[in-house]
Structure formats: structure tokens, C-alpha cells
Amino acid sequence: MYDEIFNRLAKSDFRRKFKLNEKDKKYLENKGFDTIKSHAKDFIKTRVAPSEIPNDGKQTPMRGHPVFTAQHATATCCRGCINKWHKFPKNVELTETQQEYLVELIMEWLKRQG
């Protein structure tokens, strides 16, 4: 289901450089995918789903949580990237379906890192 977007992302030097470090892998292993998915849902809902984001383009740290790394790798880190790569319009609140797609994409990327 996600092969097409992963193939497109793989052609980007910037997106391709993101990998989980050992600390992130341990965190993911210790917390488990259910907890990490819960974190991903929260990050997407609070950081990128609103229609107006005052710090858009700067709201997702480059590291510090496996989901943050995955967001940059999957272009789900800000509304500009989401618009460019996933064609979801900016300045419109993301629907539940759009949020679920982004979370599932992040989780698939994390699974593929294992």
C-alpha cells in the first residue's frame, strides 16, 4: 500500500538520510509499537493536523523520538511537506482519515527500519 510513496521518498537525498539511531531503536523496542503509535497519533493531531500552525516548518524536532525521525523520513513533519508529498492542502484541518494515513505511514516506516 505504501510502496509508491516510499519509492518516491527514496529518490530524495534529504528524506533518504533519516535512519533510526540505536537510542531510538531501544526506545521503540522498550515501549512497543502500540505505545509508539499512540505517540504518533498525538504528534500528528497536535502538531500538524490543525489548520493554522504558527511555527509550521519548525514544529517537528529532527531527533529525540523515533516518530520525529520517521516524520522527516516520510515527509509528515510539517504542512508544507505534507502538501508537497501527500497533496493534503495547507490551511485546512486534516481529516481523521488523513491523520490515520499519516500515522500508518509513519508506523510502516518504523517497521521497515527493524
Coordinates of C-alpha atoms in Angstrom, one line a residue, residues 45-86:
K45 CA -3.1 15.6 15.8
T46 CA -1.5 18.4 17.8
R47 CA 1.5 19.4 15.6
V48 CA 0.4 19.1 12.0
A49 CA -3.4 18.5 11.8
P50 CA -4.6 22.0 12.8
S51 CA -5.4 24.4 10.0
E52 CA -3.2 27.1 11.5
I53 CA 0.2 26.3 12.8
P54 CA 2.2 29.3 13.9
N55 CA 5.6 27.6 13.7
D56 CA 4.9 25.4 10.6
G57 CA 8.1 24.0 9.3
K58 CA 9.8 24.1 12.7
Q59 CA 7.3 22.1 14.8
T60 CA 9.0 18.7 14.5
P61 CA 12.4 18.2 16.0
M62 CA 15.0 16.3 13.9
R63 CA 15.6 13.8 16.7
G64 CA 14.6 12.9 20.2
H65 CA 11.8 10.4 19.4
P66 CA 11.6 7.7 16.8
V67 CA 8.4 9.3 15.5
F68 CA 10.1 12.6 14.8
T69 CA 12.8 10.8 12.7
A70 CA 10.0 8.9 10.9
Q71 CA 8.1 12.1 10.3
H72 CA 11.1 13.7 8.5
A73 CA 11.7 10.4 6.5
T74 CA 8.1 10.2 5.4
A75 CA 7.5 14.0 4.8
T76 CA 4.9 14.1 7.5
C77 CA 6.8 16.7 9.6
C78 CA 5.0 19.9 8.6
R79 CA 2.1 21.1 6.4
G80 CA 4.5 22.2 3.6
C81 CA 6.0 18.8 3.3
I82 CA 2.6 17.1 3.7
N83 CA 1.2 19.3 0.9
K84 CA 4.2 18.7 -1.4
W85 CA 4.5 14.9 -0.9
H86 CA 0.9 13.8 0.1

